[in-house]
Amino acid sequence: MGNSLREKYGSFFKELMSVSQAAAKIDESKVYEEANPKSRAYMDTMLNQIMKPDSGLKGIENFKAFYDSVVNEGKTGLILMEHYANTDLPTIIALLNKHGEEWSKDFANRIVAVAGMKLNEENPAVRAFAEGFTRVVIYPTRSLDAVNAKEISEEEKQEEEKRARKINFAAMRAMDECKKRGQIILVFPSGTRFRPDRPETKRGLREIDSYLRLFDNMLLVSINGNCLRIDPANPNDMLADIVVEDTLILTASPVIPCKKFRQGILDALPADEPDPKQKTVDRVMEILEEMHDAEEKNRA
């Protein structure tokens, strides 16, 4: 097993934290965070060291068509991407910039990721890592479920639920403003990184159905290769992730009209389907898995 992120880049993270500006505690006034260019510079340096030179984008014509639909046609754009590592967001931005055309660089600059508040609140080094990229911060359902499972008073639980509502309402307003500015929202539909020993971490969140109702077009992006692998012995410690040099390939689907995609799935469901929203998300995850497996065969 290789070195952990903490072992390999410990001194690096000390410098990174020295330029950190992001909020350590999220409330409804702090849900939109612009990328910190000083933090980004450190992240780009690290990624260039661990991402092999033959890394790249596949389906580049699909990336371009999606970009054109947002910039030239005024459509709202949603990227739904697989999630294996905390380098996934830096990777798509780095590879769009590496492609080198003006549209791909502009595409990279327009990406706004939806991120859980854990990235800000859990660890100052992780916060510094995350703030190199523009984000809308949300209070995830999983985090609220964890709070409700704690042995705390009902009053404390209600206060946290109130906080979650305020944060998520503000986040939706922030996303709406992003859409008006022609920014592109990127969401990891699983809501967490995939862990092979926990197959449920690859199941899409039913909340993603709401995004399909709110956007015009989506682009599905699969990821093959992983430079930052979860340590099975310390899965909740992001700085314990194992650093591995690898080739990263990001593959884009054709542009998919969200409402047509969603309606087609709903129309095919039986009338007594108990959870139609989950079915739309399940289909997204199935397509991503098919794309991932197809590229994995190429790698083999």
mmCIF file of C-alpha atoms in Angstrom:
data_model
loop_
_atom_site.group_PDB
_atom_site.id
_atom_site.type_symbol
_atom_site.label_atom_id
_atom_site.label_comp_id
_atom_site.label_asym_id
_atom_site.label_seq_id
_atom_site.Cartn_x
_atom_site.Cartn_y
_atom_site.Cartn_z
ATOM 1 C CA MET A 1 0.000 0.000 0.000
ATOM 2 C CA GLY A 2 1.270 3.479 -0.882
ATOM 3 C CA ASN A 3 1.584 6.600 1.196
ATOM 4 C CA SER A 4 -1.439 8.357 2.601
ATOM 5 C CA LEU A 5 -2.336 11.879 1.583
ATOM 6 C CA ARG A 6 -1.240 13.000 5.040
ATOM 7 C CA GLU A 7 2.142 11.266 4.731
ATOM 8 C CA LYS A 8 2.936 12.339 1.174
ATOM 9 C CA TYR A 9 1.660 15.910 1.328
ATOM 10 C CA GLY A 10 1.761 16.810 5.015
ATOM 11 C CA SER A 11 4.020 19.845 4.566
ATOM 12 C CA PHE A 12 2.110 20.756 1.415
ATOM 13 C CA PHE A 13 -1.144 20.923 3.393
ATOM 14 C CA LYS A 14 0.411 23.238 5.975
ATOM 15 C CA GLU A 15 1.120 25.727 3.188
ATOM 16 C CA LEU A 16 -2.323 25.135 1.703
ATOM 17 C CA MET A 17 -4.032 25.907 5.016
ATOM 18 C CA SER A 18 -2.070 29.141 5.301
ATOM 19 C CA VAL A 19 -3.961 30.531 2.269
ATOM 20 C CA SER A 20 -7.351 29.134 3.291
ATOM 21 C CA GLN A 21 -10.245 31.599 3.430
ATOM 22 C CA ALA A 22 -13.369 29.421 3.386
ATOM 23 C CA ALA A 23 -15.895 29.346 6.213
ATOM 24 C CA ALA A 24 -15.273 26.756 8.920
ATOM 25 C CA LYS A 25 -18.968 26.739 9.847
ATOM 26 C CA ILE A 26 -21.691 26.857 7.221
ATOM 27 C CA ASP A 27 -24.900 28.824 7.564
ATOM 28 C CA GLU A 28 -27.382 30.179 5.021
ATOM 29 C CA SER A 29 -25.172 33.207 4.299
ATOM 30 C CA LYS A 30 -22.145 31.110 3.286
ATOM 31 C CA VAL A 31 -23.511 28.544 0.832
ATOM 32 C CA TYR A 32 -21.848 29.967 -2.310
ATOM 33 C CA GLU A 33 -18.054 29.898 -2.286
ATOM 34 C CA GLU A 34 -15.952 31.148 -5.169
ATOM 35 C CA ALA A 35 -12.769 29.240 -5.954
ATOM 36 C CA ASN A 36 -9.706 30.411 -4.054
ATOM 37 C CA PRO A 37 -6.995 30.747 -6.757
ATOM 38 C CA LYS A 38 -4.188 30.401 -4.210
ATOM 39 C CA SER A 39 -5.609 27.109 -2.994
ATOM 40 C CA ARG A 40 -6.228 25.971 -6.596
ATOM 41 C CA ALA A 41 -2.552 26.468 -7.448
ATOM 42 C CA TYR A 42 -1.538 23.948 -4.770
ATOM 43 C CA MET A 43 -4.176 21.476 -5.916
ATOM 44 C CA ASP A 44 -3.067 21.746 -9.551
ATOM 45 C CA THR A 45 0.525 21.050 -8.513
ATOM 46 C CA MET A 46 -0.478 17.946 -6.573
ATOM 47 C CA LEU A 47 -2.725 16.601 -9.329
ATOM 48 C CA ASN A 48 -0.019 17.103 -11.957
ATOM 49 C CA GLN A 49 2.277 14.904 -9.855
ATOM 50 C CA ILE A 50 -0.146 11.995 -9.465
ATOM 51 C CA MET A 51 -2.188 12.086 -12.689
ATOM 52 C CA LYS A 52 -0.339 10.303 -15.510
ATOM 53 C CA PRO A 53 0.283 12.233 -18.749
ATOM 54 C CA ASP A 54 -1.953 9.954 -20.839
ATOM 55 C CA SER A 55 -4.995 11.006 -18.808
ATOM 56 C CA GLY A 56 -7.707 12.731 -20.820
ATOM 57 C CA LEU A 57 -11.306 13.228 -21.904
ATOM 58 C CA LYS A 58 -13.330 10.892 -24.113
ATOM 59 C CA GLY A 59 -16.452 11.934 -25.977
ATOM 60 C CA ILE A 60 -14.942 15.388 -26.418
ATOM 61 C CA GLU A 61 -17.631 16.200 -28.999
ATOM 62 C CA ASN A 62 -20.215 15.605 -26.254
ATOM 63 C CA PHE A 63 -18.445 17.964 -23.865
ATOM 64 C CA LYS A 64 -18.422 20.584 -26.662
ATOM 65 C CA ALA A 65 -22.100 20.075 -27.553
ATOM 66 C CA PHE A 66 -23.077 20.430 -23.906
ATOM 67 C CA TYR A 67 -20.994 23.591 -23.565
ATOM 68 C CA ASP A 68 -22.610 25.041 -26.699
ATOM 69 C CA SER A 69 -26.092 24.286 -25.373
ATOM 70 C CA VAL A 70 -25.341 26.381 -22.283
ATOM 71 C CA VAL A 71 -23.294 29.218 -23.773
ATOM 72 C CA ASN A 72 -24.797 29.578 -27.254
ATOM 73 C CA GLU A 73 -28.359 28.312 -26.731
ATOM 74 C CA GLY A 74 -28.980 29.599 -23.210
ATOM 75 C CA LYS A 75 -29.902 26.200 -21.773
ATOM 76 C CA THR A 76 -29.294 25.371 -18.133
ATOM 77 C CA GLY A 77 -26.676 22.646 -17.714
ATOM 78 C CA LEU A 78 -26.237 19.859 -15.163
ATOM 79 C CA ILE A 79 -23.301 17.437 -14.972
ATOM 80 C CA LEU A 80 -23.943 14.172 -13.126
ATOM 81 C CA MET A 81 -20.629 12.443 -12.512
ATOM 82 C CA GLU A 82 -19.400 9.250 -10.906
ATOM 83 C CA HIS A 83 -17.599 9.701 -7.604
ATOM 84 C CA TYR A 84 -14.566 7.671 -6.557
ATOM 85 C CA ALA A 85 -12.150 10.184 -5.065
ATOM 86 C CA ASN A 86 -11.794 13.693 -3.710
ATOM 87 C CA THR A 87 -9.741 14.422 -6.835
ATOM 88 C CA ASP A 88 -12.753 13.887 -9.137
ATOM 89 C CA LEU A 89 -13.731 17.556 -9.266
ATOM 90 C CA PRO A 90 -10.133 18.799 -9.683
ATOM 91 C CA THR A 91 -9.666 16.192 -12.422
ATOM 92 C CA ILE A 92 -12.519 17.280 -14.698
ATOM 93 C CA ILE A 93 -11.404 20.908 -14.409
ATOM 94 C CA ALA A 94 -7.745 20.028 -15.011
ATOM 95 C CA LEU A 95 -8.532 17.874 -18.050
ATOM 96 C CA LEU A 96 -10.810 20.493 -19.613
ATOM 97 C CA ASN A 97 -7.983 23.003 -19.220
ATOM 98 C CA LYS A 98 -5.463 20.469 -20.554
ATOM 99 C CA HIS A 99 -7.594 20.043 -23.700
ATOM 100 C CA GLY A 100 -6.401 23.546 -24.456
ATOM 101 C CA GLU A 101 -9.187 25.074 -26.539
ATOM 102 C CA GLU A 102 -10.849 28.326 -25.522
ATOM 103 C CA TRP A 103 -14.245 26.673 -25.100
ATOM 104 C CA SER A 104 -12.857 23.891 -22.881
ATOM 105 C CA LYS A 105 -11.048 26.381 -20.645
ATOM 106 C CA ASP A 106 -14.218 28.456 -20.360
ATOM 107 C CA PHE A 107 -16.178 25.257 -19.627
ATOM 108 C CA ALA A 108 -13.821 24.533 -16.724
ATOM 109 C CA ASN A 109 -14.288 28.048 -15.338
ATOM 110 C CA ARG A 110 -18.074 27.733 -15.419
ATOM 111 C CA ILE A 111 -18.284 24.586 -13.264
ATOM 112 C CA VAL A 112 -19.862 24.972 -9.831
ATOM 113 C CA ALA A 113 -19.895 21.801 -7.738
ATOM 114 C CA VAL A 114 -22.590 20.946 -5.209
ATOM 115 C CA ALA A 115 -20.712 19.899 -2.064
ATOM 116 C CA GLY A 116 -21.684 18.713 1.396
ATOM 117 C CA MET A 117 -20.829 20.980 4.316
ATOM 118 C CA LYS A 118 -18.618 18.212 5.752
ATOM 119 C CA LEU A 119 -15.850 19.394 3.443
ATOM 120 C CA ASN A 120 -15.868 22.766 5.187
ATOM 121 C CA GLU A 121 -16.546 21.723 8.747
ATOM 122 C CA GLU A 122 -14.756 18.451 9.424
ATOM 123 C CA ASN A 123 -11.071 19.264 8.961
ATOM 124 C CA PRO A 124 -9.200 22.506 8.117
ATOM 125 C CA ALA A 125 -6.904 20.681 5.683
ATOM 126 C CA VAL A 126 -9.863 19.165 3.831
ATOM 127 C CA ARG A 127 -11.519 22.587 3.773
ATOM 128 C CA ALA A 128 -8.393 24.113 2.214
ATOM 129 C CA PHE A 129 -8.339 21.255 -0.325
ATOM 130 C CA ALA A 130 -11.967 21.867 -1.327
ATOM 131 C CA GLU A 131 -11.915 25.641 -1.571
ATOM 132 C CA GLY A 132 -9.794 25.674 -4.703
ATOM 133 C CA PHE A 133 -13.045 25.082 -6.597
ATOM 134 C CA THR A 134 -16.283 27.051 -6.803
ATOM 135 C CA ARG A 135 -19.026 25.346 -4.824
ATOM 136 C CA VAL A 136 -22.587 25.577 -3.587
ATOM 137 C CA VAL A 137 -22.625 24.011 -0.136
ATOM 138 C CA ILE A 138 -25.625 21.954 1.010
ATOM 139 C CA TYR A 139 -26.700 20.120 4.152
ATOM 140 C CA PRO A 140 -26.974 16.515 2.853
ATOM 141 C CA THR A 141 -29.814 14.244 3.892
ATOM 142 C CA ARG A 142 -27.283 11.659 5.061
ATOM 143 C CA SER A 143 -25.766 14.183 7.475
ATOM 144 C CA LEU A 144 -29.159 15.013 8.946
ATOM 145 C CA ASP A 145 -29.963 11.313 9.302
ATOM 146 C CA ALA A 146 -26.723 10.915 11.270
ATOM 147 C CA VAL A 147 -27.740 13.753 13.586
ATOM 148 C CA ASN A 148 -31.169 12.219 14.173
ATOM 149 C CA ALA A 149 -29.501 8.924 15.089
ATOM 150 C CA LYS A 150 -27.500 10.570 17.873
ATOM 151 C CA GLU A 151 -28.536 10.435 21.492
ATOM 152 C CA ILE A 152 -29.350 14.117 21.796
ATOM 153 C CA SER A 153 -32.493 15.966 22.835
ATOM 154 C CA GLU A 154 -35.440 16.465 20.510
ATOM 155 C CA GLU A 155 -34.878 20.193 20.820
ATOM 156 C CA GLU A 156 -31.324 19.849 19.514
ATOM 157 C CA LYS A 157 -32.541 17.689 16.633
ATOM 158 C CA GLN A 158 -35.201 20.244 15.718
ATOM 159 C CA GLU A 159 -32.640 23.037 15.770
ATOM 160 C CA GLU A 160 -30.397 21.077 13.410
ATOM 161 C CA GLU A 161 -33.328 20.355 11.094
ATOM 162 C CA LYS A 162 -34.093 24.067 11.042
ATOM 163 C CA ARG A 163 -30.462 24.789 10.181
ATOM 164 C CA ALA A 164 -30.551 22.221 7.382
ATOM 165 C CA ARG A 165 -33.678 23.777 5.879
ATOM 166 C CA LYS A 166 -32.172 27.266 5.938
ATOM 167 C CA ILE A 167 -28.920 26.099 4.343
ATOM 168 C CA ASN A 168 -30.610 24.060 1.622
ATOM 169 C CA PHE A 169 -33.121 26.791 0.790
ATOM 170 C CA ALA A 170 -30.255 29.263 0.419
ATOM 171 C CA ALA A 171 -28.337 26.712 -1.664
ATOM 172 C CA MET A 172 -31.241 26.334 -4.097
ATOM 173 C CA ARG A 173 -31.394 30.113 -4.500
ATOM 174 C CA ALA A 174 -27.634 30.200 -5.081
ATOM 175 C CA MET A 175 -27.924 27.494 -7.756
ATOM 176 C CA ASP A 176 -30.683 29.463 -9.442
ATOM 177 C CA GLU A 177 -28.364 32.473 -9.604
ATOM 178 C CA CYS A 178 -25.608 30.256 -11.032
ATOM 179 C CA LYS A 179 -27.938 29.088 -13.775
ATOM 180 C CA LYS A 180 -28.837 32.673 -14.657
ATOM 181 C CA ARG A 181 -25.126 33.492 -14.984
ATOM 182 C CA GLY A 182 -24.575 30.581 -17.370
ATOM 183 C CA GLN A 183 -22.614 28.533 -14.856
ATOM 184 C CA ILE A 184 -22.738 24.742 -15.000
ATOM 185 C CA ILE A 185 -23.785 22.787 -11.914
ATOM 186 C CA LEU A 186 -21.898 19.559 -11.188
ATOM 187 C CA VAL A 187 -23.413 16.985 -8.840
ATOM 188 C CA PHE A 188 -22.208 13.584 -7.675
ATOM 189 C CA PRO A 189 -25.533 11.675 -7.760
ATOM 190 C CA SER A 190 -24.359 9.029 -5.285
ATOM 191 C CA GLY A 191 -23.687 11.799 -2.759
ATOM 192 C CA THR A 192 -20.573 10.014 -1.529
ATOM 193 C CA ARG A 193 -17.468 8.283 -2.822
ATOM 194 C CA PHE A 194 -17.865 4.667 -3.926
ATOM 195 C CA ARG A 195 -16.485 2.013 -1.573
ATOM 196 C CA PRO A 196 -16.222 -1.516 -2.990
ATOM 197 C CA ASP A 197 -17.131 -3.062 0.361
ATOM 198 C CA ARG A 198 -20.286 -0.951 0.532
ATOM 199 C CA PRO A 199 -22.210 -1.290 -2.761
ATOM 200 C CA GLU A 200 -24.936 1.024 -1.465
ATOM 201 C CA THR A 201 -22.497 3.920 -1.868
ATOM 202 C CA LYS A 202 -23.012 3.650 -5.628
ATOM 203 C CA ARG A 203 -26.769 4.035 -5.374
ATOM 204 C CA GLY A 204 -28.081 7.384 -6.554
ATOM 205 C CA LEU A 205 -29.874 9.681 -4.133
ATOM 206 C CA ARG A 206 -33.581 10.136 -4.875
ATOM 207 C CA GLU A 207 -33.102 13.906 -4.397
ATOM 208 C CA ILE A 208 -31.368 13.917 -7.801
ATOM 209 C CA ASP A 209 -34.820 13.636 -9.365
ATOM 210 C CA SER A 210 -35.398 17.258 -8.312
ATOM 211 C CA TYR A 211 -32.349 18.356 -10.313
ATOM 212 C CA LEU A 212 -33.749 16.650 -13.410
ATOM 213 C CA ARG A 213 -36.852 18.827 -13.062
ATOM 214 C CA LEU A 214 -34.856 22.026 -12.643
ATOM 215 C CA PHE A 215 -32.383 21.801 -15.550
ATOM 216 C CA ASP A 216 -32.719 21.720 -19.328
ATOM 217 C CA ASN A 217 -29.813 19.460 -20.306
ATOM 218 C CA MET A 218 -27.513 17.057 -18.509
ATOM 219 C CA LEU A 219 -24.194 15.453 -19.285
ATOM 220 C CA LEU A 220 -23.301 12.139 -17.648
ATOM 221 C CA VAL A 221 -19.582 11.684 -16.960
ATOM 222 C CA SER A 222 -17.973 8.393 -15.971
ATOM 223 C CA ILE A 223 -14.545 8.135 -14.353
ATOM 224 C CA ASN A 224 -11.944 5.433 -14.849
ATOM 225 C CA GLY A 225 -8.778 5.486 -12.810
ATOM 226 C CA ASN A 226 -8.273 6.796 -9.295
ATOM 227 C CA CYS A 227 -5.320 8.700 -7.838
ATOM 228 C CA LEU A 228 -6.723 8.984 -4.313
ATOM 229 C CA ARG A 229 -8.103 5.729 -2.939
ATOM 230 C CA ILE A 230 -10.031 5.315 0.288
ATOM 231 C CA ASP A 231 -8.090 3.493 3.002
ATOM 232 C CA PRO A 232 -10.384 0.607 4.090
ATOM 233 C CA ALA A 233 -9.006 0.873 7.623
ATOM 234 C CA ASN A 234 -9.801 4.618 7.827
ATOM 235 C CA PRO A 235 -12.685 5.266 5.419
ATOM 236 C CA ASN A 236 -13.894 8.404 7.187
ATOM 237 C CA ASP A 237 -10.489 10.084 7.371
ATOM 238 C CA MET A 238 -10.029 11.863 4.050
ATOM 239 C CA LEU A 239 -6.370 12.581 4.761
ATOM 240 C CA ALA A 240 -5.766 8.834 5.154
ATOM 241 C CA ASP A 241 -6.639 8.284 1.474
ATOM 242 C CA ILE A 242 -3.887 6.432 -0.388
ATOM 243 C CA VAL A 243 -2.059 8.374 -3.121
ATOM 244 C CA VAL A 244 -1.578 6.371 -6.336
ATOM 245 C CA GLU A 245 -0.260 7.543 -9.703
ATOM 246 C CA ASP A 246 -2.844 6.562 -12.297
ATOM 247 C CA THR A 247 -4.268 7.323 -15.733
ATOM 248 C CA LEU A 248 -7.596 9.119 -15.405
ATOM 249 C CA ILE A 249 -10.135 8.926 -18.221
ATOM 250 C CA LEU A 250 -13.362 10.930 -18.056
ATOM 251 C CA THR A 251 -16.002 9.950 -20.610
ATOM 252 C CA ALA A 252 -19.007 12.104 -21.513
ATOM 253 C CA SER A 253 -22.399 10.882 -22.681
ATOM 254 C CA PRO A 254 -24.273 12.669 -25.452
ATOM 255 C CA VAL A 255 -26.293 15.669 -24.236
ATOM 256 C CA ILE A 256 -29.516 14.456 -22.581
ATOM 257 C CA PRO A 257 -32.630 16.668 -22.274
ATOM 258 C CA CYS A 258 -33.516 16.294 -18.587
ATOM 259 C CA LYS A 259 -37.295 16.552 -18.731
ATOM 260 C CA LYS A 260 -37.641 14.200 -21.711
ATOM 261 C CA PHE A 261 -35.329 11.669 -20.025
ATOM 262 C CA ARG A 262 -37.256 11.848 -16.762
ATOM 263 C CA GLN A 263 -40.685 11.659 -18.360
ATOM 264 C CA GLY A 264 -39.707 8.679 -20.477
ATOM 265 C CA ILE A 265 -38.788 6.708 -17.374
ATOM 266 C CA LEU A 266 -41.906 7.744 -15.455
ATOM 267 C CA ASP A 267 -44.184 6.846 -18.388
ATOM 268 C CA ALA A 268 -42.745 3.315 -18.462
ATOM 269 C CA LEU A 269 -43.362 2.645 -14.760
ATOM 270 C CA PRO A 270 -46.401 0.737 -13.507
ATOM 271 C CA ALA A 271 -49.102 2.867 -11.917
ATOM 272 C CA ASP A 272 -48.446 1.342 -8.500
ATOM 273 C CA GLU A 273 -44.672 2.033 -8.482
ATOM 274 C CA PRO A 274 -43.999 3.079 -4.868
ATOM 275 C CA ASP A 275 -40.981 5.318 -5.537
ATOM 276 C CA PRO A 276 -40.866 6.709 -9.084
ATOM 277 C CA LYS A 277 -38.278 9.368 -8.166
ATOM 278 C CA GLN A 278 -35.777 6.698 -7.187
ATOM 279 C CA LYS A 279 -36.328 4.948 -10.510
ATOM 280 C CA THR A 280 -35.249 8.000 -12.497
ATOM 281 C CA VAL A 281 -32.048 8.211 -10.463
ATOM 282 C CA ASP A 282 -31.465 4.469 -10.743
ATOM 283 C CA ARG A 283 -31.468 4.812 -14.522
ATOM 284 C CA VAL A 284 -28.867 7.602 -14.343
ATOM 285 C CA MET A 285 -26.626 5.352 -12.268
ATOM 286 C CA GLU A 286 -27.152 2.413 -14.640
ATOM 287 C CA ILE A 287 -25.999 4.505 -17.617
ATOM 288 C CA LEU A 288 -22.951 5.728 -15.704
ATOM 289 C CA GLU A 289 -22.098 2.148 -14.776
ATOM 290 C CA GLU A 290 -22.414 1.038 -18.411
ATOM 291 C CA MET A 291 -20.105 3.863 -19.522
ATOM 292 C CA HIS A 292 -17.608 3.034 -16.779
ATOM 293 C CA ASP A 293 -17.564 -0.676 -17.610
ATOM 294 C CA ALA A 294 -17.110 -0.019 -21.339
ATOM 295 C CA GLU A 295 -14.031 2.127 -20.684
ATOM 296 C CA GLU A 296 -12.691 -0.366 -18.123
ATOM 297 C CA LYS A 297 -12.647 -3.001 -20.881
ATOM 298 C CA ASN A 298 -10.550 -0.627 -22.997
ATOM 299 C CA ARG A 299 -8.116 -0.157 -20.115
ATOM 300 C CA ALA A 300 -7.824 -3.904 -19.612
#
